[in-house]
Coordinates of C-alpha atoms in Angstrom, one line a residue:
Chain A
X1 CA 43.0 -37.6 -48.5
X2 CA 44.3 -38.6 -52.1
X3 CA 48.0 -38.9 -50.5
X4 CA 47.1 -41.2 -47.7
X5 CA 45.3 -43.6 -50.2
X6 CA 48.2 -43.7 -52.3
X7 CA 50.7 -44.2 -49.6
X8 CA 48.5 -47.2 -48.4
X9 CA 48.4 -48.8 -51.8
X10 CA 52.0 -48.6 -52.5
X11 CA 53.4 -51.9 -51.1
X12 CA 56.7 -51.9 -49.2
X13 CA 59.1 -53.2 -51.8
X14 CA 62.4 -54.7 -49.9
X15 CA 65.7 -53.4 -51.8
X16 CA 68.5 -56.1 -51.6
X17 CA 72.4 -55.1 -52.1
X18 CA 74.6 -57.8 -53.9
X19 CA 78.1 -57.4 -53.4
X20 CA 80.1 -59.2 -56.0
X21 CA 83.2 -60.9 -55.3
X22 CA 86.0 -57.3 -56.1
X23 CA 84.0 -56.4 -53.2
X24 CA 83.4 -52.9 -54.8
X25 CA 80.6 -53.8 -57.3
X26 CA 77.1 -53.2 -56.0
X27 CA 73.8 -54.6 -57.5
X28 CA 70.4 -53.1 -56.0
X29 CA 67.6 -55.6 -56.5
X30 CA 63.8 -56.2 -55.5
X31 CA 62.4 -58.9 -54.3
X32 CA 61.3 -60.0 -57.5
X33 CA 64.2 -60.8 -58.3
X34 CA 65.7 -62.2 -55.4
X35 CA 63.1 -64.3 -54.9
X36 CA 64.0 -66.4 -58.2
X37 CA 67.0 -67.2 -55.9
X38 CA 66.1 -70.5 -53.9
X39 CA 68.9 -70.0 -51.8
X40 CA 68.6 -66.2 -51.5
X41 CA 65.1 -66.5 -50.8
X42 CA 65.4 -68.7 -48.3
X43 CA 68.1 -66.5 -46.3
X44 CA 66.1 -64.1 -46.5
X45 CA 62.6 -65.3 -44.9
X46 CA 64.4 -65.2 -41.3
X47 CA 65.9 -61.6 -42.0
X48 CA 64.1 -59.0 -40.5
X49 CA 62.3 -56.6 -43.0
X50 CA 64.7 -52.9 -43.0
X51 CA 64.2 -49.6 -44.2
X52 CA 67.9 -50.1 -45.9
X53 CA 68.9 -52.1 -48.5
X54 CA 69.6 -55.4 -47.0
X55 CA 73.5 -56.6 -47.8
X56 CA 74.2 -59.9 -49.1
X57 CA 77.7 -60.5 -50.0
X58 CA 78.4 -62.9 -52.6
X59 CA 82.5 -63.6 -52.7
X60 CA 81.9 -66.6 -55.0
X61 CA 80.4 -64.6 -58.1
X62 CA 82.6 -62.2 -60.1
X63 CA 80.6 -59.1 -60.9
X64 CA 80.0 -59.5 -64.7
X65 CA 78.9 -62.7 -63.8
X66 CA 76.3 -61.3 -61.2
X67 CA 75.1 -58.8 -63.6
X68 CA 74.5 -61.5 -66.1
X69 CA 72.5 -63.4 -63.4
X70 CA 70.4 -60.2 -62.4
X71 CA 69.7 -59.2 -66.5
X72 CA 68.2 -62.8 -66.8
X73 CA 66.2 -62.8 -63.7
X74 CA 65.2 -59.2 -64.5
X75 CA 63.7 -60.3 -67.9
X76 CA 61.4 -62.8 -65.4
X77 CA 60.9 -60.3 -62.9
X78 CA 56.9 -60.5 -63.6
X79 CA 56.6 -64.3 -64.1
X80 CA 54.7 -66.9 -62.9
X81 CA 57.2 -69.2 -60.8
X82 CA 59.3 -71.4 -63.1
X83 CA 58.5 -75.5 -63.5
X84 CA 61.1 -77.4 -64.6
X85 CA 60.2 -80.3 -66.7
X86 CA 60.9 -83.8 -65.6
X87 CA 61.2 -87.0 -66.1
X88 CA 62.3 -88.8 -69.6
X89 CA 60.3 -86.5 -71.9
X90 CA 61.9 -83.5 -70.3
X91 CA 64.7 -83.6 -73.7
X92 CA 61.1 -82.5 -76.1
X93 CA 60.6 -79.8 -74.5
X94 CA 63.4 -78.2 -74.8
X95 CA 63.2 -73.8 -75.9
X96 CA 63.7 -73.1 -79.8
X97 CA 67.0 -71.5 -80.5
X98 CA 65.1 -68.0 -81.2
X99 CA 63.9 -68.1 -77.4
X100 CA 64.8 -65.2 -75.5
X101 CA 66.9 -67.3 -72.9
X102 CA 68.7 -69.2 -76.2
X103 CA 69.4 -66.0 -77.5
X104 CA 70.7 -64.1 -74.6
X105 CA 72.8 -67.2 -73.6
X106 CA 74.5 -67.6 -77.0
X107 CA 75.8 -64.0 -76.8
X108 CA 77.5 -64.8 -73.9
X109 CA 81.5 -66.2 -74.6
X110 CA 81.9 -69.7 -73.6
X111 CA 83.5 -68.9 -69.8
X112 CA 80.8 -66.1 -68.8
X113 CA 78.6 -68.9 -70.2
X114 CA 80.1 -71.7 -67.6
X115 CA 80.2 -69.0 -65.1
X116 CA 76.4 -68.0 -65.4
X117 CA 75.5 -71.8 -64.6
X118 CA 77.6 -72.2 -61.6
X119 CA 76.5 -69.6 -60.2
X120 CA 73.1 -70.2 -60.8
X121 CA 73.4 -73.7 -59.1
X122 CA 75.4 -71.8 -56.5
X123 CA 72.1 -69.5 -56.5
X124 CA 70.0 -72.0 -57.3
X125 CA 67.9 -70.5 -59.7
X126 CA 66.3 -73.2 -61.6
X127 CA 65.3 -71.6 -64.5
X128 CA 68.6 -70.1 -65.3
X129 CA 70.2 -73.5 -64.6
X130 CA 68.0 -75.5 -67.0
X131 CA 68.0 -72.7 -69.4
X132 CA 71.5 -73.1 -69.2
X133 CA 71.8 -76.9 -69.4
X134 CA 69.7 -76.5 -72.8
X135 CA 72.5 -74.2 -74.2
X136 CA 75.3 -76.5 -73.3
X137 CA 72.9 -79.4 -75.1
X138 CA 72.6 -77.3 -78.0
X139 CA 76.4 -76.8 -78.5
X140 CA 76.9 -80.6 -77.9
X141 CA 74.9 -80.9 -81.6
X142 CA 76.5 -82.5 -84.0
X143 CA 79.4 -83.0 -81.9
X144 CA 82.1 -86.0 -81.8
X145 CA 82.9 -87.2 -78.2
X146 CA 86.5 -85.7 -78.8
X147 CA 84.4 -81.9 -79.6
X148 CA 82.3 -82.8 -76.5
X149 CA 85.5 -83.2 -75.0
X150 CA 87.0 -79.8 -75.7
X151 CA 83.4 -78.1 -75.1
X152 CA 83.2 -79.1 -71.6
X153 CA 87.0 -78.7 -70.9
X154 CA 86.8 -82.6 -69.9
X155 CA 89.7 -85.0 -70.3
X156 CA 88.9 -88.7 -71.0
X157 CA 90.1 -91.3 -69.1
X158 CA 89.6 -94.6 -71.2
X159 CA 91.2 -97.1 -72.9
X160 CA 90.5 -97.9 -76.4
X161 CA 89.6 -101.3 -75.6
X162 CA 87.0 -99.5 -73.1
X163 CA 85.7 -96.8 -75.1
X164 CA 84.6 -99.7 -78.3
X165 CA 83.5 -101.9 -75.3
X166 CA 80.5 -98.4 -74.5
X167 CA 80.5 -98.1 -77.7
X168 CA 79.0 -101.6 -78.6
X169 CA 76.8 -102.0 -75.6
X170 CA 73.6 -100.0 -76.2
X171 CA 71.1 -102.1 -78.5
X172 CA 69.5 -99.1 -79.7
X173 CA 71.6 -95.5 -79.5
Chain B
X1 CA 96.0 -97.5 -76.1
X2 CA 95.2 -96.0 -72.9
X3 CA 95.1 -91.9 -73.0
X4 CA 96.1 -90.4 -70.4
X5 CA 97.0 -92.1 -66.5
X6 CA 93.6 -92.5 -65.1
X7 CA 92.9 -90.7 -61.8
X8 CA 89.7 -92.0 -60.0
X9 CA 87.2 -89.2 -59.5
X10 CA 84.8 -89.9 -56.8
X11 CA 81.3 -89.6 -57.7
X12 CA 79.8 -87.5 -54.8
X13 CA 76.5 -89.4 -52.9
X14 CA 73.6 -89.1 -54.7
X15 CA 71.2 -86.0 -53.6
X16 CA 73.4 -84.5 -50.9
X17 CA 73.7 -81.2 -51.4
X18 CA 76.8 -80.5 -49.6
X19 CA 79.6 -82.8 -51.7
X20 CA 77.6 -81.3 -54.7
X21 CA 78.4 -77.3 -54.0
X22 CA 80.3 -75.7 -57.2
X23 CA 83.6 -74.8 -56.9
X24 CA 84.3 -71.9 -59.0
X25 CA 87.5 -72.2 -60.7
X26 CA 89.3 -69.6 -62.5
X27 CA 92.1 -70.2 -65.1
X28 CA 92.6 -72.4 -68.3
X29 CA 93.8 -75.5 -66.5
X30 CA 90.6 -76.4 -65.3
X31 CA 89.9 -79.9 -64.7
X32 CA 86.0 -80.6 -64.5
X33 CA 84.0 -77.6 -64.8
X34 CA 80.8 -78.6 -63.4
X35 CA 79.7 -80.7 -60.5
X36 CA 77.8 -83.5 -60.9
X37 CA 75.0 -81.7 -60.1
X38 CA 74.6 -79.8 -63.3
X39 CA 76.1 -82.4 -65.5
X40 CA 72.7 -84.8 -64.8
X41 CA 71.1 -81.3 -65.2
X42 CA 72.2 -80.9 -68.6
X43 CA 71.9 -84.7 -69.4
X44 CA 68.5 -84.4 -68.6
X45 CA 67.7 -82.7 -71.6
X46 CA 69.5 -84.5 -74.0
X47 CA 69.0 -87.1 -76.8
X48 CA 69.2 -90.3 -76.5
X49 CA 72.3 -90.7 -79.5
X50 CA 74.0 -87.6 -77.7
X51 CA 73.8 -89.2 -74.4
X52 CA 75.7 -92.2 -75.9
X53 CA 78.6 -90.2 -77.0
X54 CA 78.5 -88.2 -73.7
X55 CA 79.2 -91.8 -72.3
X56 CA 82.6 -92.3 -74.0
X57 CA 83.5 -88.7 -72.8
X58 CA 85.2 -90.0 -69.6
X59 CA 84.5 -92.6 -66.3
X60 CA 82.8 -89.5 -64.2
X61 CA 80.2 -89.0 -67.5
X62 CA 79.7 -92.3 -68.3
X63 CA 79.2 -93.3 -64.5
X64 CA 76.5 -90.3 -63.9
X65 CA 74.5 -91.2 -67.1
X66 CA 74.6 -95.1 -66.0
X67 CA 73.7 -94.3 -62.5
X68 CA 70.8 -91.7 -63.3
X69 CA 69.9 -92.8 -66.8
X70 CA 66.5 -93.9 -65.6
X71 CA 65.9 -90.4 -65.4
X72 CA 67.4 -89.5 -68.8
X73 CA 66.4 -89.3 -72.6
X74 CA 64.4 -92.4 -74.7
X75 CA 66.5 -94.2 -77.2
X76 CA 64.9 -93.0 -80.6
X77 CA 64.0 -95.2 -82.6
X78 CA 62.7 -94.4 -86.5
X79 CA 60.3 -97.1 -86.8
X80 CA 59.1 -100.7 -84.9
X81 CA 57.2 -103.1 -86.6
X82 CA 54.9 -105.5 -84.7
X83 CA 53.9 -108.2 -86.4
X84 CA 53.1 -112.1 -86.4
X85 CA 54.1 -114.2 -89.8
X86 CA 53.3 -117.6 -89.5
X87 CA 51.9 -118.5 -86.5
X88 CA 50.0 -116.3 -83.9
X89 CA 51.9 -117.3 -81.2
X90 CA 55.0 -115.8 -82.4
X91 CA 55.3 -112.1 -82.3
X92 CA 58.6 -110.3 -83.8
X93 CA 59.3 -106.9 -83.1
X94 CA 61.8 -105.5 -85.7
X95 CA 63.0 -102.5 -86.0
X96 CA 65.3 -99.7 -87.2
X97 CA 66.8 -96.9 -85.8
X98 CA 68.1 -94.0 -88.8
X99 CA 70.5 -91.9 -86.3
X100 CA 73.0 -95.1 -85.2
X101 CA 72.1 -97.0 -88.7
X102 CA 71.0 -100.0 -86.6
X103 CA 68.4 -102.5 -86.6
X104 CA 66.9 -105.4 -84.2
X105 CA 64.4 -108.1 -84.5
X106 CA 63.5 -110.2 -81.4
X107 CA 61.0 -112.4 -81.4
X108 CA 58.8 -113.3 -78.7
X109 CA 57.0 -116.6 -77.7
X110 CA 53.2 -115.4 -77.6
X111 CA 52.8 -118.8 -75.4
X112 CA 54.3 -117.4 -72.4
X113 CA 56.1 -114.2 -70.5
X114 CA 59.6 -115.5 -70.4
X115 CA 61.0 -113.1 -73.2
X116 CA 59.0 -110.0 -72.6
X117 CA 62.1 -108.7 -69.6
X118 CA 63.9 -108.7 -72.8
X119 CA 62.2 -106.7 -75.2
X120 CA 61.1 -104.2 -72.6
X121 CA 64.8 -103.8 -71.8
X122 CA 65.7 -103.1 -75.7
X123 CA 63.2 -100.4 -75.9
X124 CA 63.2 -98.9 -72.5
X125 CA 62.5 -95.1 -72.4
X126 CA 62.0 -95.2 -75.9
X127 CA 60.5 -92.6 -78.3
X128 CA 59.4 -94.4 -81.3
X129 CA 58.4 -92.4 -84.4
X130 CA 56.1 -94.7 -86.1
X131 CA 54.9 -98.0 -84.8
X132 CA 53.5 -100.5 -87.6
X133 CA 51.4 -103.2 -86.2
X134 CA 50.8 -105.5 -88.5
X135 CA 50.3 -108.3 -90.2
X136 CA 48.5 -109.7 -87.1
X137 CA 45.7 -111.2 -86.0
X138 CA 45.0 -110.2 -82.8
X139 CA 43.5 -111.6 -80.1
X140 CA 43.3 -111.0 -76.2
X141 CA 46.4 -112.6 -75.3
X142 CA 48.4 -111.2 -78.3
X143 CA 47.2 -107.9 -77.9
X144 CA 47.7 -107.9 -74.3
X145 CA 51.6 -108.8 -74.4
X146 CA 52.2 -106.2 -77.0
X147 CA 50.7 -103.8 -74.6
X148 CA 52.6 -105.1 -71.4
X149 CA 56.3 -104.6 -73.4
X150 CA 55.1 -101.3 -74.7
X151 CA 54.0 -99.8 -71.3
X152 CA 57.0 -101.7 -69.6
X153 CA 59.2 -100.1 -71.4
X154 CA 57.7 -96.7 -71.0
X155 CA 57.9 -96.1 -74.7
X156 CA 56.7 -92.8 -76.2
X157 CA 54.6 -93.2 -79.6
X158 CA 54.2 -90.5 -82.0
X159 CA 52.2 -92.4 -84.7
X160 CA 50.4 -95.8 -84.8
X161 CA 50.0 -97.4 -88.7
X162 CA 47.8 -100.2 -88.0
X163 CA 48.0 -102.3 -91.5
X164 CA 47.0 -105.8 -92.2
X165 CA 45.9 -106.8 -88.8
X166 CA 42.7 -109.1 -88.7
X167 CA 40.2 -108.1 -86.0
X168 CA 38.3 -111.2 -86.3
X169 CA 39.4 -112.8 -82.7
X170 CA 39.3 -109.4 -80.8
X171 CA 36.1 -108.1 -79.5
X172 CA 35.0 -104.1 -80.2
X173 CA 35.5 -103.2 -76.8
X174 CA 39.3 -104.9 -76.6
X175 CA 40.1 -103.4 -80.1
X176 CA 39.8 -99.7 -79.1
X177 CA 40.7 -100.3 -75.7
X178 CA 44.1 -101.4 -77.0
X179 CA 44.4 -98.8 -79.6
X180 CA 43.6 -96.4 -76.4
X181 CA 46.8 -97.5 -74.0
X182 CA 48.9 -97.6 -77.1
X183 CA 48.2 -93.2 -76.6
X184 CA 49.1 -91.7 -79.4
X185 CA 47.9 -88.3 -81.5
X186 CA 48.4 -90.0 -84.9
X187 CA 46.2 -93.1 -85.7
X188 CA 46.1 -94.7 -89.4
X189 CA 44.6 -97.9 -90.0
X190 CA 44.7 -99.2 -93.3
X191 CA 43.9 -102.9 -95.2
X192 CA 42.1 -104.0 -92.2
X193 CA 40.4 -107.4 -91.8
X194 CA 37.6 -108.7 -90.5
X195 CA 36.6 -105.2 -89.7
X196 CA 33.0 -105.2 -89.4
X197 CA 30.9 -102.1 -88.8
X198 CA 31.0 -101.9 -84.8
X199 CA 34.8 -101.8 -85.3
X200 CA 35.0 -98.5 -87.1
X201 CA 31.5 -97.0 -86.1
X202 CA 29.5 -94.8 -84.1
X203 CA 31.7 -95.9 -80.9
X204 CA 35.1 -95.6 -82.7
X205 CA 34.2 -91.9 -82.8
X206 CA 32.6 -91.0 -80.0
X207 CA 35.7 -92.7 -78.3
X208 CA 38.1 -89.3 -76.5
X209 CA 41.1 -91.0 -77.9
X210 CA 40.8 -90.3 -81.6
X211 CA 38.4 -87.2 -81.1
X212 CA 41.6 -86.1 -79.7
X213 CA 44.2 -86.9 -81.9
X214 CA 45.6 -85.1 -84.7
X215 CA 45.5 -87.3 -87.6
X216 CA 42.5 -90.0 -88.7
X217 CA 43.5 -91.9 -91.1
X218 CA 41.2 -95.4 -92.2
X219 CA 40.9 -96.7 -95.1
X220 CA 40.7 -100.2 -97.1
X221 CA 38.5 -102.0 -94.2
X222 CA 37.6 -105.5 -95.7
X223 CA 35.5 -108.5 -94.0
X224 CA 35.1 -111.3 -96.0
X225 CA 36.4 -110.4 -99.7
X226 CA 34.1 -107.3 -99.2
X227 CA 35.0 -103.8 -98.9
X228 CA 33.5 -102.5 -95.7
X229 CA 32.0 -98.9 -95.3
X230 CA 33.1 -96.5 -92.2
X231 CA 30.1 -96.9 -90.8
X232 CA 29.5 -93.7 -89.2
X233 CA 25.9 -91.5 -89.0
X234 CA 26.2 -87.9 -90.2
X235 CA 25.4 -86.8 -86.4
X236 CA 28.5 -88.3 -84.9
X237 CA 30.5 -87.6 -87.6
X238 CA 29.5 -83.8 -87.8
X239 CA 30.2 -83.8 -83.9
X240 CA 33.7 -85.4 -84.5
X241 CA 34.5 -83.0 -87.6
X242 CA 33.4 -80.0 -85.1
X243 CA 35.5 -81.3 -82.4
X244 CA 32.5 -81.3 -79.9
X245 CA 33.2 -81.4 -76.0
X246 CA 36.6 -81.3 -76.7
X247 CA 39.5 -79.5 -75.4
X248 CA 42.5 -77.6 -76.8
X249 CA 43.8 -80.1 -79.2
X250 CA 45.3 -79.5 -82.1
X251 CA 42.9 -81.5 -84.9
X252 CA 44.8 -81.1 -88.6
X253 CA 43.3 -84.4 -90.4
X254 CA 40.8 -87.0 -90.8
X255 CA 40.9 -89.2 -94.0
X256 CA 37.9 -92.0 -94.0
X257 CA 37.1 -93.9 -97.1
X258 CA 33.9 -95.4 -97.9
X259 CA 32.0 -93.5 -95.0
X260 CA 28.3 -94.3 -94.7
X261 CA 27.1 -90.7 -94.9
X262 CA 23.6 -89.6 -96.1
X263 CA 22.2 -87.6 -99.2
X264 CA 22.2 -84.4 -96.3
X265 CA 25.6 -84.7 -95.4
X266 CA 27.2 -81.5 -97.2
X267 CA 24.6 -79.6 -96.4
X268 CA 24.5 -80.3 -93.1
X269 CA 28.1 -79.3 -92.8
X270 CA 27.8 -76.0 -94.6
X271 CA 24.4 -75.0 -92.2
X272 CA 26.2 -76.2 -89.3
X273 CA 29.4 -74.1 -89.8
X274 CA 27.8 -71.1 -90.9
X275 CA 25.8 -71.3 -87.5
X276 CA 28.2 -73.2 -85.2
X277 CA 29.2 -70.8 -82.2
X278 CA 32.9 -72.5 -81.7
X279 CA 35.0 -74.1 -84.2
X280 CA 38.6 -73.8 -82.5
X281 CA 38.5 -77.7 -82.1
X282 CA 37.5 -78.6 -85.7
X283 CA 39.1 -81.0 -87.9
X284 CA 40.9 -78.6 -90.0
X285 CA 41.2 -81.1 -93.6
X286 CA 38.6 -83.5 -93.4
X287 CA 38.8 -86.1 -96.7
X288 CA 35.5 -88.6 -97.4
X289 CA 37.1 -91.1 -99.8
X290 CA 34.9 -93.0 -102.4
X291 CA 31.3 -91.6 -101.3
X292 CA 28.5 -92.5 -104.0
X293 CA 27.9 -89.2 -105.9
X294 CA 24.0 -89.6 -104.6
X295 CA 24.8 -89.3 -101.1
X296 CA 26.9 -85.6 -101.1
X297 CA 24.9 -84.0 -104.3
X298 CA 21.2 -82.3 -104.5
X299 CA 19.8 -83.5 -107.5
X300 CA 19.8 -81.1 -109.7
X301 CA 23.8 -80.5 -108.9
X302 CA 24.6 -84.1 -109.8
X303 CA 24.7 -82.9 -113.6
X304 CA 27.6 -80.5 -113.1
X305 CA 29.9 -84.0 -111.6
X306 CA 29.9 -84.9 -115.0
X307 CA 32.3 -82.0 -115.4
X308 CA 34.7 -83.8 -112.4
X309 CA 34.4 -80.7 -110.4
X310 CA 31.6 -78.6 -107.6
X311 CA 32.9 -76.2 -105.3
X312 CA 30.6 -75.2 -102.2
X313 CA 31.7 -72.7 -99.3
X314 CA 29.7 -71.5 -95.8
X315 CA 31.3 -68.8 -94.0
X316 CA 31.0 -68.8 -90.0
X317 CA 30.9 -64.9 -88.6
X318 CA 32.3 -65.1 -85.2
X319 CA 35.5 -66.7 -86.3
X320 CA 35.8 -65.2 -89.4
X321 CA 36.8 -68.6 -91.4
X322 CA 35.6 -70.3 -94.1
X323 CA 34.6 -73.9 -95.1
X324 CA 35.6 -75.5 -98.6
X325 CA 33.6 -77.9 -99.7
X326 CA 35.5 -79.9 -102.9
X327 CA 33.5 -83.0 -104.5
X328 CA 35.9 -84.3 -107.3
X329 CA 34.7 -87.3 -109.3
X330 CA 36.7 -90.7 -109.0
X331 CA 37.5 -92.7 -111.9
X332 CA 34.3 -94.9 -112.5
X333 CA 31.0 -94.4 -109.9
X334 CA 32.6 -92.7 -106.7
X335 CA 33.7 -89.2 -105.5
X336 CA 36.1 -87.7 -103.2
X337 CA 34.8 -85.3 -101.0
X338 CA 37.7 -82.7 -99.2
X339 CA 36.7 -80.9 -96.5
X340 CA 39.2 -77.5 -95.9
X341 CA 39.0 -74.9 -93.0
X342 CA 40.3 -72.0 -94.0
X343 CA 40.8 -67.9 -93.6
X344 CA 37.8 -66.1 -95.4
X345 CA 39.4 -65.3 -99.0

């Protein structure tokens, strides 16, 4: 009697495969985590439910990469669906440095950094994408456009004459 | 001297989804590393002064933030100053800005609408730290340009100082309906003239706007050479110190001078604390400049202000917090009573 009640009451939980781009490393998620993924969750509404893991392979994404993607979703496994803020107010509310996203984000080098936001646009996971954005806005801080520059691995394109000619146009900066 | 050969980029349509997907690109040599997609991500959440420099960073930067900027961060601006020198039909709006060490005046013809494209335009999408309105004497018309430039240009306000600005051709009603759109959670009005009673009364605060704000600050009210009381009664100023039918706010301070409270007013406040069932919303530093000693002391406690100094306390159960009650005597007749919610020493 007491078996059949828990079977009942334990829900079927899909398990998902990701297949990073080596082709050899294998993530098994939930949908919990999945679901963060706009793009992933989107594939799989028209997939038939399986008793297997589902395979999804992802050539684009290198496998540290993924498994920086899956730690950050994991943390927001039990969330309430992510908002992103909008419009122009959306630079105040910005996380503190100490937020768990800030943190994690920092420890990451500069490339698995860049890497984690392409993929989560590739993804489209919005929270890791804005989390993301606000990194890259803290690390342009303080910076000169030539630092920006270098940041951002951008070359510039204008003349002097230009540049002063920006430069000069905003009333208020 | 021109950097490097320029090579057009072309800026992907706006919103399609396809010419926007990421190519990942390994190696040093990488040219761009984000679409444009991400860049008006990140852009999004940046400040107005970084934005600017993000402009000179190339032609693909500076075209996204020209193209989306609508969307992007206010211009900050330290302080604006509203005011009207000579003649009430001419209102100047200068102003400074600490991050880019630059400053603006424009003045605007009060008579008609012709300049007001230009001003909103200069302060579009601003965030302004501390607007100062005054000296002025408002009136509909005035009051109702300065509103149109502020709300045209979508300007965020973090603190109103209202100082020097005669009320005396501006109805009640106007006066805190302007005050209202302005929307702010700091309000400090100081040197006021032509400030009768109704102005800074019962209605002032009963009004959602400054029962909601985070900082009260009035003081110096005058109407004809005469120094004019906050004329409030103890029930609605009890009500706005509890922070009745409220909702989470954050309420830090309220400074009123000359408030027209009764001989029962500190003793209302230390029965109602003790007995009030929620005081999440209350004011949390409440000063009553220049009461007459009368009005806040029982009799027989009116000796002891001789020595400058009585301390009262209430304690309220359910939150476990205390009330300080501090009457220090002013130089002369008055004193100052300070108002402090605190955690139960």
């Amino acid at each position: 009697m007491t078996a059949t009640i828990e079977l009942e009451s334990v829900p079927f939980i899909q398990k998902f495969k990701l297949i990073a781009s080596d082709n050899k490393t294998e993530f098994i998620i939930d949908e919990k985590i999945l679901n963060q993924s706009a793009v992933l969750k989107e594939m799989m509404e028209i997939q038939d439910k399986s008793d297997t893991e589902i395979t999804i392979p992802l050539n684009q994404i290198s496998a540290e990469c993924l498994g920086n993607v899956i730690k950050f979703c994991k943390h927001y496994e039990d969330s309430e669906p992510y908002l992103p803020p909008i419009g122009p107010t959306a630079c105040l509310s910005r996380p503190s440095q100490s937020h768990w996203d800030m943190v994690f984000l920092k420890s990451l080098s500069s490339k698995q950094l860049f890497d984690i936001i392409n993929a989560a646009n590739f993804l489209n996971i919005s929270r890791l994408i804005d989390a993301g954005c606000f990194r890259l806005g803290y690390m342009t801080e303080n910076r000169t456009v030539e630092e920006i520059r270098r940041i951002f691995q951008e070359s510039g394109d204008f003349s002097a004459v230009e540049e002063e000619q920006i430069r000069n146009e905003p009333l208020w900066n | 001297m021109p950097l490097t050969p320029t090579k057009k980029r072309k800026i992907p349509a706006k919103n399609s989804v396809e010419s926007n997907l990421p190519i990942l690109q390994e190696g040093p040599n990488i040219e761009s590393f984000f679409a444009n997609e991400i860049m008006i991500n990140v852009f999004k959440f940046l400040p107005r002064n970084v934005l600017d420099k993000c402009r000179l960073v190339n032609r693909r930067w500076n075209d996204i933030i020209d193209i989306h900027g609508y969307n992007f961060a206010r211009r900050s601006i330290d302080k604006l100053n509203i005011y009207s020198e000579f003649c009430q039909n001419f209102i100047t709006f200068g102003g400074f800005s600490l991050a880019s060490r630059s400053e603006i005046q424009y003045v605007l013809d009060g008579n008609d609408h012709v300049g007001v494209p230009g001003i909103v335009h200069i302060l579009k999408n601003s965030n302004i730290k501390c607007l100062v309105i005054g000296p002025i004497d408002l009136c509909d018309s005035n009051a109702e340009q300065i509103l149109s430039v502020l709300q045209g240009a979508d300007t965020h306000i973090m603190e109103i100082q209202m100082r020097r600005v005669g009320l005396g051709n501006i109805t009640v009603k106007l006066f805190h309906k302007f005050c209202e759109k302005i929307n702010t959670k700091r309000y400090a009005f100081s040197e006021m003239r032509q400030a009768q009673n109704e102005y800074f009364g019962n209605e002032f605060f009963n009004k959602m706007i400054f029962k909601e704000s985070s900082y009260i600050y009035i003081k110096g009210l005058v109407a004809n050479a005469l120094a004019v009381p906050v004329a409030v009664d103890d029930e609605t100023l009890l009500d706005f110190i509890f922070g009745v039918n409220i909702k989470s706010v954050e309420r830090k301070v309220a400074c009123l001078e000359l408030p027209s409270i009764s001989s029962q007013f500190v003793t209302k406040i230390l029965n109602r604390f003790a007995n009030e069932a929620d005081i999440t919303h209350m004011v949390t530093e409440a000063t009553l400049l220049l009461c007459p000693p009368q009005t806040v002391l029982r009799s027989y406690q009116s000796l002891n202000i001789r020595l400058g100094y009585v301390n009262y306390a209430s304690y309220n159960v359910t939150e476990n917090k205390e009330l300080q009650v501090e009457i220090i005597k002013q130089k002369g007749y008055f004193v100052n009573v300070f108002l402090s919610l605190g955690e139960k020493y």
